[in-house]
Short mmCIF file of C-alpha atoms in Angstrom, two decimals:
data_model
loop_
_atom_site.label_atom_id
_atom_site.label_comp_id
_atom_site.label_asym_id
_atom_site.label_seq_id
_atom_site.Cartn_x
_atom_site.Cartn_y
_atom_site.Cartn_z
CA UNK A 27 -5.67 4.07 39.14
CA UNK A 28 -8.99 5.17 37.70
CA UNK A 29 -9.39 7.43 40.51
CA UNK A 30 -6.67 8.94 39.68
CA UNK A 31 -7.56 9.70 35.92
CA UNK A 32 -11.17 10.97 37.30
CA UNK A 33 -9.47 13.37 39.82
CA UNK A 34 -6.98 14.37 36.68
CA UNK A 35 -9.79 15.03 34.66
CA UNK A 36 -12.04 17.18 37.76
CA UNK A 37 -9.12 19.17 37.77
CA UNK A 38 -8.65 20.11 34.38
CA UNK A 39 -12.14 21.18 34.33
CA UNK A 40 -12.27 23.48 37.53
CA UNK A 41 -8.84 24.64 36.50
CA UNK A 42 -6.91 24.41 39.93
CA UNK A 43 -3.07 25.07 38.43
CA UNK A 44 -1.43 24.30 41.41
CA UNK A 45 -2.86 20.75 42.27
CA UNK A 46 -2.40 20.11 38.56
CA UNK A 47 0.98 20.50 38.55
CA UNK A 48 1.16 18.01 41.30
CA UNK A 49 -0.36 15.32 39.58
CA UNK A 50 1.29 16.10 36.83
CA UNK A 51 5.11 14.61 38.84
CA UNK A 52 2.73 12.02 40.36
CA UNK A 53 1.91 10.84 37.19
CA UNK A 54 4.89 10.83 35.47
CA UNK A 55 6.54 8.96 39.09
CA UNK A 56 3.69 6.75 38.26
CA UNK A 57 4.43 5.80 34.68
CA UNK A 58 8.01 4.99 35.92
CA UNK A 59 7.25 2.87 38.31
CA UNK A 60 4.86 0.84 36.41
CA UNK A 61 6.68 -2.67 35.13
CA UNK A 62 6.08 -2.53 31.32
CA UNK A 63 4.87 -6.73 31.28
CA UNK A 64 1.94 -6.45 33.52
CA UNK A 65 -1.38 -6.76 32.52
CA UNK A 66 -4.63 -6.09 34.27
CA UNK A 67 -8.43 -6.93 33.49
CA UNK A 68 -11.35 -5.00 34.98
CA UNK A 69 -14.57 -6.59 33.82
CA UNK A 70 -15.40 -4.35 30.59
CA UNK A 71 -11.89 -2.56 31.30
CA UNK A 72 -8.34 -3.96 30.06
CA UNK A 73 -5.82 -1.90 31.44
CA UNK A 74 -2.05 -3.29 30.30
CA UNK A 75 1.33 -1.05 29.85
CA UNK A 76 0.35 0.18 26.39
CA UNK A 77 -2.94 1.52 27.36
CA UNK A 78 -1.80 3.06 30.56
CA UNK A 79 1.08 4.73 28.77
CA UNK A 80 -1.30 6.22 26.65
CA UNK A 81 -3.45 7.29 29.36
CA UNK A 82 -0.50 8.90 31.50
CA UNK A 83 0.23 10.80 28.13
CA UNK A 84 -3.57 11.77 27.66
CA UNK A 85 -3.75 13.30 31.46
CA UNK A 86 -0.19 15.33 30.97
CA UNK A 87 -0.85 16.90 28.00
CA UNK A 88 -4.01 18.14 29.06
CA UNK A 89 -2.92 18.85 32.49
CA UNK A 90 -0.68 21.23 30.30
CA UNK A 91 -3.60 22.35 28.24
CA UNK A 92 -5.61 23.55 31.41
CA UNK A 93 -2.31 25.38 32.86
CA UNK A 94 -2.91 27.74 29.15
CA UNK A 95 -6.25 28.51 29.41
CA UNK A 96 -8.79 30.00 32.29
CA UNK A 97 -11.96 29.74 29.77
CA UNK A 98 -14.64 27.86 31.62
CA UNK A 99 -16.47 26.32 27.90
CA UNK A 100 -13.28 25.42 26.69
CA UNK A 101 -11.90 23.71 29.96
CA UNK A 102 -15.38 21.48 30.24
CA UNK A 103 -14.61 20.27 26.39
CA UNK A 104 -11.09 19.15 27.03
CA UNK A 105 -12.48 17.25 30.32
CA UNK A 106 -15.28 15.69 27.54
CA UNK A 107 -12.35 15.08 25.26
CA UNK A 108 -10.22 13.59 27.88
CA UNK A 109 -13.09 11.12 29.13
CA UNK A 110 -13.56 9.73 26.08
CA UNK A 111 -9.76 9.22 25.44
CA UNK A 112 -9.36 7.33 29.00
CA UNK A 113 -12.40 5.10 27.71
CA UNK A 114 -10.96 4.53 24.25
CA UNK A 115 -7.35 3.59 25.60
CA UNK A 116 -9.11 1.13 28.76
CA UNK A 117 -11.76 -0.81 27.07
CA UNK A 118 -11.71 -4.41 26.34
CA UNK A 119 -13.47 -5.11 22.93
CA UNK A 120 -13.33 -3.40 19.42
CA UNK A 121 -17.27 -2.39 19.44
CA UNK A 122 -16.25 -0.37 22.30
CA UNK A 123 -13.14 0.95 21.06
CA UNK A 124 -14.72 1.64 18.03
CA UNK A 125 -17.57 3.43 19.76
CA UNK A 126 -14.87 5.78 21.58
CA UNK A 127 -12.83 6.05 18.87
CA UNK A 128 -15.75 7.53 17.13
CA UNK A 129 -16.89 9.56 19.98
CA UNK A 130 -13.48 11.91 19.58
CA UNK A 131 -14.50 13.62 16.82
CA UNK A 132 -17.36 15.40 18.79
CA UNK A 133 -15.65 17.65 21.03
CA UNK A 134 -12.67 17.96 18.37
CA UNK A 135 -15.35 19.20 15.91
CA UNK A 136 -16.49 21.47 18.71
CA UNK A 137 -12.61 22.54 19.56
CA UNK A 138 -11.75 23.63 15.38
CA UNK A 139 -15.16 25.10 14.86
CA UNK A 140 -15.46 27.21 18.22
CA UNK A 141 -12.03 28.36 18.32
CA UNK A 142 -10.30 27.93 15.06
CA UNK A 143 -8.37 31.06 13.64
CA UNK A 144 -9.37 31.27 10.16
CA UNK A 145 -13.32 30.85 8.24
CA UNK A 146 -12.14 27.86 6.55
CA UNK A 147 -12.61 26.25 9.60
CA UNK A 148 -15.76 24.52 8.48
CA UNK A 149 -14.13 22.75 5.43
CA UNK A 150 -11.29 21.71 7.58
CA UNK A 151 -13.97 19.96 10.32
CA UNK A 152 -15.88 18.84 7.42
CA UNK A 153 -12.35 16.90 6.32
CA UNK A 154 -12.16 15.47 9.55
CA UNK A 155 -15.43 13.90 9.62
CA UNK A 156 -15.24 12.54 6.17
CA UNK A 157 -11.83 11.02 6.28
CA UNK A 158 -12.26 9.40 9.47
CA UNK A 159 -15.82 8.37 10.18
CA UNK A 160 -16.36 7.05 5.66
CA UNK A 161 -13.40 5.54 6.20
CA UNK A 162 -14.06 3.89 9.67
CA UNK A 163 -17.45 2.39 8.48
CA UNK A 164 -16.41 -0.83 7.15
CA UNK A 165 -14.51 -1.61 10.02
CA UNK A 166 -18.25 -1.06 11.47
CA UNK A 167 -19.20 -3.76 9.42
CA UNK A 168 -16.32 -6.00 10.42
CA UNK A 169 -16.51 -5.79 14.16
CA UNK A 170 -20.16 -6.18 14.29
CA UNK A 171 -19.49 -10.06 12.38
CA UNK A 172 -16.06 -10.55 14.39
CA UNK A 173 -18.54 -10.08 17.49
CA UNK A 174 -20.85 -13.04 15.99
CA UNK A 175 -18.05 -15.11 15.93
CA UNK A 176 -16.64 -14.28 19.61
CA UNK A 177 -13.58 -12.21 18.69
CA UNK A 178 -14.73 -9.07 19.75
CA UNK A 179 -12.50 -9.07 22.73
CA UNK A 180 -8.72 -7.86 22.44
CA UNK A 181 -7.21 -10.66 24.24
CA UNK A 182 -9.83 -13.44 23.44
CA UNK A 183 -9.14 -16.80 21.99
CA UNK A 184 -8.88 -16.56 17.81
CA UNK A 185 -8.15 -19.03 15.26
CA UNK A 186 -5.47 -18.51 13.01
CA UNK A 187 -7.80 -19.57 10.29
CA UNK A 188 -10.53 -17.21 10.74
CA UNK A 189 -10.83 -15.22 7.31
CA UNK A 190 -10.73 -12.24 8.98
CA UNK A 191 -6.82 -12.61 9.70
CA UNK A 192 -6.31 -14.18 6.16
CA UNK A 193 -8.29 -12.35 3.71
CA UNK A 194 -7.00 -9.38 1.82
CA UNK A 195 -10.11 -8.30 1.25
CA UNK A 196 -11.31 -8.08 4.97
CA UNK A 197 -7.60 -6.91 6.28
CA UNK A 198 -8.24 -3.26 4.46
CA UNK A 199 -11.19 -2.13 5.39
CA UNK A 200 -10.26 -3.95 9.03
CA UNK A 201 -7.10 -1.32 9.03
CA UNK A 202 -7.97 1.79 7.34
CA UNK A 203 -9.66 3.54 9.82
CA UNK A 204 -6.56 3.42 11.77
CA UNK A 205 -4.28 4.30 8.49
CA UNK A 206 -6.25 7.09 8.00
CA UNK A 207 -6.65 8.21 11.59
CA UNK A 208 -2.75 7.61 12.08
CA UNK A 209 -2.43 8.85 9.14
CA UNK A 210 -0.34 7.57 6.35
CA UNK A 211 0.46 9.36 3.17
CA UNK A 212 -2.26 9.56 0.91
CA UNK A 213 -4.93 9.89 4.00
CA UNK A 214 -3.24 12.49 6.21
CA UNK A 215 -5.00 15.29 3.89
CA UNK A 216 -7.37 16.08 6.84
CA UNK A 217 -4.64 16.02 9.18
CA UNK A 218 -2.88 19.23 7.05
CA UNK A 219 -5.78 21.28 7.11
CA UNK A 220 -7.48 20.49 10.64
CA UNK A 221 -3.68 21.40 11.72
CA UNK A 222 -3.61 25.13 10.03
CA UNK A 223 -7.06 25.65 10.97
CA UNK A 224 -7.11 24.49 14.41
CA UNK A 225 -6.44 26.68 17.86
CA UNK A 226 -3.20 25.79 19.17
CA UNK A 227 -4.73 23.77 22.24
CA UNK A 228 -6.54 21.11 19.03
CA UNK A 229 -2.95 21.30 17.07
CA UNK A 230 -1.69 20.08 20.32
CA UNK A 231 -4.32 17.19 20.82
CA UNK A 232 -4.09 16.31 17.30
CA UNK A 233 -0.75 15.52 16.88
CA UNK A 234 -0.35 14.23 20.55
CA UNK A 235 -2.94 12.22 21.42
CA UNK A 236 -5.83 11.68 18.71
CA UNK A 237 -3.50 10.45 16.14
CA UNK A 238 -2.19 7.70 18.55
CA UNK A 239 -5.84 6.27 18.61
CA UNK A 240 -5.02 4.96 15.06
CA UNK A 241 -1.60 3.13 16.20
CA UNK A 242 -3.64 2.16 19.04
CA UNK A 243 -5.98 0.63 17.09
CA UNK A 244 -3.59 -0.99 14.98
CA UNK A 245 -1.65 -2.58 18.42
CA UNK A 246 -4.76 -4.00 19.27
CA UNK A 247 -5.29 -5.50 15.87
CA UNK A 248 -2.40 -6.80 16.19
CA UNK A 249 -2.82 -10.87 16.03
CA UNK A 250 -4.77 -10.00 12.84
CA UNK A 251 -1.46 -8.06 11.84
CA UNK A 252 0.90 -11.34 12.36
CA UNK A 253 -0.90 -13.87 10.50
CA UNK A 254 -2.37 -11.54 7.22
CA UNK A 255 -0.66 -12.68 3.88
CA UNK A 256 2.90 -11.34 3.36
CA UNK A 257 1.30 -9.83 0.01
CA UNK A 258 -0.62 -7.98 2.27
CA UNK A 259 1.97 -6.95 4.78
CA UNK A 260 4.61 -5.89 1.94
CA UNK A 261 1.78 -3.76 0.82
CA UNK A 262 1.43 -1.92 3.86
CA UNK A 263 4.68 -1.69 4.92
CA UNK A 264 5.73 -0.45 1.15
CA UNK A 265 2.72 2.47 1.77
CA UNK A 266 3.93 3.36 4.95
CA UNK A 267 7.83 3.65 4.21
CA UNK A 268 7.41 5.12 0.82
CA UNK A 269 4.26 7.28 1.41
CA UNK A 270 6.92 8.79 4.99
CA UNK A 271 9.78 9.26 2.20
CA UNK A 272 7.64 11.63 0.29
CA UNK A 273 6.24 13.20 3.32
CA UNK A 274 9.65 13.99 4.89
CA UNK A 275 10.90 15.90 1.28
CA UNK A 276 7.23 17.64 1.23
CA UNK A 277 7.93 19.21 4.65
CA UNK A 278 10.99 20.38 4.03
CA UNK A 279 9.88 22.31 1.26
CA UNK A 280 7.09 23.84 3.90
CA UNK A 281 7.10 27.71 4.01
CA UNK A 282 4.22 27.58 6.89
CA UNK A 283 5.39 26.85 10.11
CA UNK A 284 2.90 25.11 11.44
CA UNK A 285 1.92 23.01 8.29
CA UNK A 286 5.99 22.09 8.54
CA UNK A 287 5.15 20.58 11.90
CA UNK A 288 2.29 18.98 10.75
CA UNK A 289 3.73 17.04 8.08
CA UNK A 290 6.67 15.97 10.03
CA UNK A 291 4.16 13.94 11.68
CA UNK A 292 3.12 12.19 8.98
CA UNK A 293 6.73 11.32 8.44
CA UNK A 294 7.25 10.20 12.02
CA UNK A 295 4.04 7.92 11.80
CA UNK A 296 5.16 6.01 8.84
CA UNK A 297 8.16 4.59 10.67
CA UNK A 298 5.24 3.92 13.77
CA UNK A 299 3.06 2.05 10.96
CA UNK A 300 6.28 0.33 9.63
CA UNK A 301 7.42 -0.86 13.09
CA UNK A 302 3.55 -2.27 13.43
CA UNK A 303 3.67 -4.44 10.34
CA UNK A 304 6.68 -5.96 10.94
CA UNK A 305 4.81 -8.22 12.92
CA UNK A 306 7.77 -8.30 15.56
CA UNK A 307 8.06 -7.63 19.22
CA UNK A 308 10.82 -4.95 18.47
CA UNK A 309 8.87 -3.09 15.93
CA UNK A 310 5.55 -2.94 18.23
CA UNK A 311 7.62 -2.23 21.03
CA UNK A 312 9.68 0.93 19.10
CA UNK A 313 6.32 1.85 17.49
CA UNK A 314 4.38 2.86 21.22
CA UNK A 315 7.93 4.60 22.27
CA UNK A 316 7.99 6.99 19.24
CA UNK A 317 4.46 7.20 20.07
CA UNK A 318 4.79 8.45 23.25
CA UNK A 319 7.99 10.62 22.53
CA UNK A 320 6.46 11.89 19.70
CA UNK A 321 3.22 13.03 21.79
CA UNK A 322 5.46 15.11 23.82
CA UNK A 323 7.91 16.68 21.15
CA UNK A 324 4.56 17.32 18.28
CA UNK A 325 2.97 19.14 21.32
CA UNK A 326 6.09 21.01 22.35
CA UNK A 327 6.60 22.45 18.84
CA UNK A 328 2.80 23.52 18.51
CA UNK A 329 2.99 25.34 21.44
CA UNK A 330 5.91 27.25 21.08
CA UNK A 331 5.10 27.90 17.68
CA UNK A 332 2.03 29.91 18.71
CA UNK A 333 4.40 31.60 20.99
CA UNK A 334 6.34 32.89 18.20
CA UNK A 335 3.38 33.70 16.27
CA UNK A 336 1.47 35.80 18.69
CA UNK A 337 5.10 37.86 18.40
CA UNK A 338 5.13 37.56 14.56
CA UNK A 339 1.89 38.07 13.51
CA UNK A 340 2.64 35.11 11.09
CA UNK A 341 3.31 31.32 10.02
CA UNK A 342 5.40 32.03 7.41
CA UNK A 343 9.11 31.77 7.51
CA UNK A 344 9.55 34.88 4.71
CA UNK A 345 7.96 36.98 7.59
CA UNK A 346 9.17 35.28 10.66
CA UNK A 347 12.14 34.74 10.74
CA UNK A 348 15.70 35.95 13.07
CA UNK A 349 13.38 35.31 16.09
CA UNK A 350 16.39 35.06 18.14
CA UNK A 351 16.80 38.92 18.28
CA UNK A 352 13.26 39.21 19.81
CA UNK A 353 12.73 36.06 21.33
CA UNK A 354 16.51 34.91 22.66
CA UNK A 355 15.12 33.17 25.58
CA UNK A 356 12.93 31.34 23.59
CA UNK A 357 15.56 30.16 20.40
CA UNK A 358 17.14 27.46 23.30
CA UNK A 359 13.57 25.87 23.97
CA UNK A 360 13.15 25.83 19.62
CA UNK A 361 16.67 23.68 19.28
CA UNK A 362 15.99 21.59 21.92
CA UNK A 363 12.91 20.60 20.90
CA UNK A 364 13.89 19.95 17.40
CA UNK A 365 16.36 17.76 18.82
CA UNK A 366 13.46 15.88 20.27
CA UNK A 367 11.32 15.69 17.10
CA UNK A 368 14.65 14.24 15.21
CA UNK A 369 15.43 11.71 17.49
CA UNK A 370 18.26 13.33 18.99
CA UNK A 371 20.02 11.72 22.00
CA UNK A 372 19.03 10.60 24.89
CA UNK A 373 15.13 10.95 23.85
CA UNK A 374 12.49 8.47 24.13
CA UNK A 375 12.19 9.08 20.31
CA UNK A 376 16.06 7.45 19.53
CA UNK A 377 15.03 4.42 21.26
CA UNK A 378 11.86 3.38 20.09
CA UNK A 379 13.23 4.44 16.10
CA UNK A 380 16.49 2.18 17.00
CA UNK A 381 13.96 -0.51 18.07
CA UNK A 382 11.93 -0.34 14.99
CA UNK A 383 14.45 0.53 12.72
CA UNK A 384 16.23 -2.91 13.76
CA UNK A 385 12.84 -4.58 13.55
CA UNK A 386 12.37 -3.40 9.88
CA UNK A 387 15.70 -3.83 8.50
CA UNK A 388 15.61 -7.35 9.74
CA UNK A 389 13.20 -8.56 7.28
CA UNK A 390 14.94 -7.28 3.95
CA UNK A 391 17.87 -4.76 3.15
CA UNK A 392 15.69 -3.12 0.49
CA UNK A 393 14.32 -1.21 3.41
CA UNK A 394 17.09 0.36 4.77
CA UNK A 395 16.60 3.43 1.81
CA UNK A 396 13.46 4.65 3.02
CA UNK A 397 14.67 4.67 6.54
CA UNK A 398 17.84 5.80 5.84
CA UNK A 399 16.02 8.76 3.39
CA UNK A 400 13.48 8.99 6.18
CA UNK A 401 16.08 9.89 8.88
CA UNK A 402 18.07 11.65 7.32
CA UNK A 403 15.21 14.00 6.17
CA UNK A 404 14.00 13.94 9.43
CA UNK A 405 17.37 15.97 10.87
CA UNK A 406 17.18 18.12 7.61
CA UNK A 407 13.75 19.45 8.19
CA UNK A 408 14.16 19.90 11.70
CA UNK A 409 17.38 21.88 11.26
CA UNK A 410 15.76 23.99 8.61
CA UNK A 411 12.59 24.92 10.61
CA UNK A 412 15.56 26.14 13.36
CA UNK A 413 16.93 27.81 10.42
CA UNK A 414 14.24 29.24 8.93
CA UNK A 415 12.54 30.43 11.98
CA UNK A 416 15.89 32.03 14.38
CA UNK A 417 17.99 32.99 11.97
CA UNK A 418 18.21 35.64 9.12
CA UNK A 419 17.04 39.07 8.79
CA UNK A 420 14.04 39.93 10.22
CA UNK A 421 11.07 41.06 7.45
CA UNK A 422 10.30 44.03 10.09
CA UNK A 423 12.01 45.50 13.16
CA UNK A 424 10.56 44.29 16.51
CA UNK A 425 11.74 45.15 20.19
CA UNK A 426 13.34 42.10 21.77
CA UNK A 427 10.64 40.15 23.47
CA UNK A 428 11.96 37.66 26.47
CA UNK A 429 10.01 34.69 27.04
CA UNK A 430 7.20 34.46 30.34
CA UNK A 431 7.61 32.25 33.03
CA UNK A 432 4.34 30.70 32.12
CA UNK A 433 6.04 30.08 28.50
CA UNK A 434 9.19 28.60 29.93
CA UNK A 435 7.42 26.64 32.09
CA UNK A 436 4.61 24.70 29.31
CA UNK A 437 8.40 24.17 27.04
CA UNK A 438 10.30 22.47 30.38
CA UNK A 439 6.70 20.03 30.83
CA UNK A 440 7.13 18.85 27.28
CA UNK A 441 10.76 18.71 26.92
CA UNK A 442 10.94 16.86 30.24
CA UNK A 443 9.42 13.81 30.39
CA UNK A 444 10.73 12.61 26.40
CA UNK A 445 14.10 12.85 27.92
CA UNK A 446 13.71 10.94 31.49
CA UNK A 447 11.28 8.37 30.10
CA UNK A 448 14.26 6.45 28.55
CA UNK A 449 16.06 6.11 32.09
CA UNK A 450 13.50 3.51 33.02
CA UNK A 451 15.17 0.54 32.61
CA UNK A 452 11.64 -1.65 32.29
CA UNK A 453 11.13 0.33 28.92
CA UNK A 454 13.38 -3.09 27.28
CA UNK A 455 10.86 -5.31 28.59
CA UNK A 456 9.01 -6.79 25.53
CA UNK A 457 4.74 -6.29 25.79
CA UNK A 458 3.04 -9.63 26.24
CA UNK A 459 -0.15 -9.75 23.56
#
């Protein structure tokens, strides 16, 4: 198996397109054939069905990101990026994580500053790096005594009364370096402008991959999760469901494009963070399944929003819009997407937000009006960024455009997998923590 993410990551960085796309089906056979209640230790390593399902995710997105550029610098900084993700998602103990989970923001700083599109850049890296690594330092602090105790390990022995699982106090700064990395409302301000500023390729790893480090993070903290205070759990599940609601009516009222996308994660990270608190094998399970659908579908709608932009000239929906006249080939790869990013059937997406919308409702009715808002929203926002973006009069008369192979063939990679994911019949299996 590690082999395997080594020879995915050698190929990414000489950029040989045709093996890629090989490994690309071999992975994805892979992933199906792996039985979701196995688990696997490697010394150092811990490699279970989470972690590997982040990891298959990790090497086909940037399998897809090496098929879109030829640039030798930019090729050896995904193949950085994507070593440090396969260590993140594989190790066995939180200083290590942590360590990893750190180590991201190095090439991504190196990804917005080298290639981002606008000179703001540098306040929009200098948001990343504050957010994430002030807000991560406590939990510095706290791994460094949970190691003196001998919980550093994932899966180690813990005792339900240690006050790290019971204090309020020690639960926040223990979590918000995931909240904020995830990010929930309130902390996702570094999210919006890394996003705008970013090249398409670090829009793509953002939203895909980098934020699932922080609902990682949270997965693993999970026995810490199901014995906290349920002051402390109402808390965070009251942030996270509240703090999507407001997200959700925020992005429809986007006129960017691309900060529209953006937000919608937010929104589809609150019901992840929800799912997560509710301490229950549903929720964690329909957490890692939007997740992973949600890696594919964010992605998806970054890319071919750059496609209509480099046709445009523009984010903005008062300029772009009617993009069906120049870009008809394009307009079905836009709706199906959006089906994708709300949930539509059969996604991966509709079963993991079944899963944890079951999970969530189960502990009180009160929360079935931010999920219904949230869901609701999430189809309203989605069909107005179709809308908004294919239909109407265009601001300026453009030849019709039809879409490259090249283009057709980066939508099919992200639009496939969300959709045959959900025929493996495994994917019920509950996790063993």
């Amino acid at each position: 198996m590690m082999k395997l993410m080594f020879l995915s990551i050698s190929l990414n960085l000489t950029g040989l397109k045709k093996m890629s796309m090989s490994l690309m089906v071999l992975l994805l056979v892979y992933l199906g054939m792996h039985y979701l209640d196995t688990f696997e230790i490697f010394s150092f390593f811990s490699l279970d069905s989470v972690g590997w399902s982040f990891m298959a995710l990790t090497a086909w997105i940037f399998l897809i990101l090496s098929l879109m550029s030829s640039s030798k610098s930019f090729l050896f900084i995904l193949a950085f990026l994507q070593f440090i993700l396969f260590n993140a998602f594989s190790v066995s103990s939180f200083i290590s994580f942590y360590i990893w989970f750190e180590a991201s923001l190095v090439p991504t700083f190196a990804l917005i500053l080298g290639w981002g599109y606008q000179p703001e850049r540098l306040m929009a890296t200098f948001y990343l790096i504050f957010y994430t690594v002030f807000a991560s330092l406590p939990l510095l602090v706290i791994l460094n005594s949970l190691s003196k105790t001998g919980q550093n390990y994932f899966h180690s022995g813990m005792e339900p009364t240690s006050l790290f699982s019971t204090s309020f106090l020690i639960m926040i700064p223990l979590m918000l370096a995931f909240l904020v990395k995830l990010p929930l409302y309130f902390s996702h301000l570094w999210l919006i402008k890394a996003h705008v500023e970013a090249p398409v390729a670090g829009s793509m790893i953002l939203a895909s991959i980098l934020l699932k480090l922080g609902g990682y993070g949270l997965i693993r903290s999970f026995y810490f999760i199901s014995v906290s205070s349920s002051f402390f759990l109402n808390s965070m599940l009251s942030w996270a469901l509240i703090g999507g609601t407001f997200a959700s009516f925020l992005c429809y009222r986007k006129s960017d494009m691309k900060m529209m996308i953006a937000l919608s994660s937010v929104a589809h990270m609150a019901i992840v963070a929800g799912g997560i608190f509710s301490s229950s094998v549903w929720g964690i399970n329909g957490a890692v399944m939007i997740m992973l659908g949600h890696g594919f579908s964010s992605s998806g709608l970054f890319c071919i929003a750059n496609m209509s932009y480099l046709r445009g000239g523009s984010r903005s929906f008062k300029i772009l819009k009617g993009l069906k006249n120049i870009l008809p080939s394009l307009t079905l790869w836009w709706f199906l997407l959006l089906v994708v990013n709300m949930a539509g059937p059969p996604t991966l997406n509709l079963l993991g937000e079944i899963s944890a919308i079951i999970s969530l409702s189960s502990l009180s009715l009160v929360m079935w009006l931010p999920i219904s808002l949230m869901v609701w929203m999430a189809a309203a926002y989605s069909l107005a960024l179709y809308l908004k973006s294919q239909h109407g009069k265009m601001a300026k008369k453009s030849a019709a455009l039809p879409g490259e192979t090249n283009e057709h063939l980066l939508n099919l990679l992200h639009w496939f997998p969300v959709n045959i994911l959900i025929l493996k019949s495994s994917i019920f299996i509950p996790w063993i923590f």
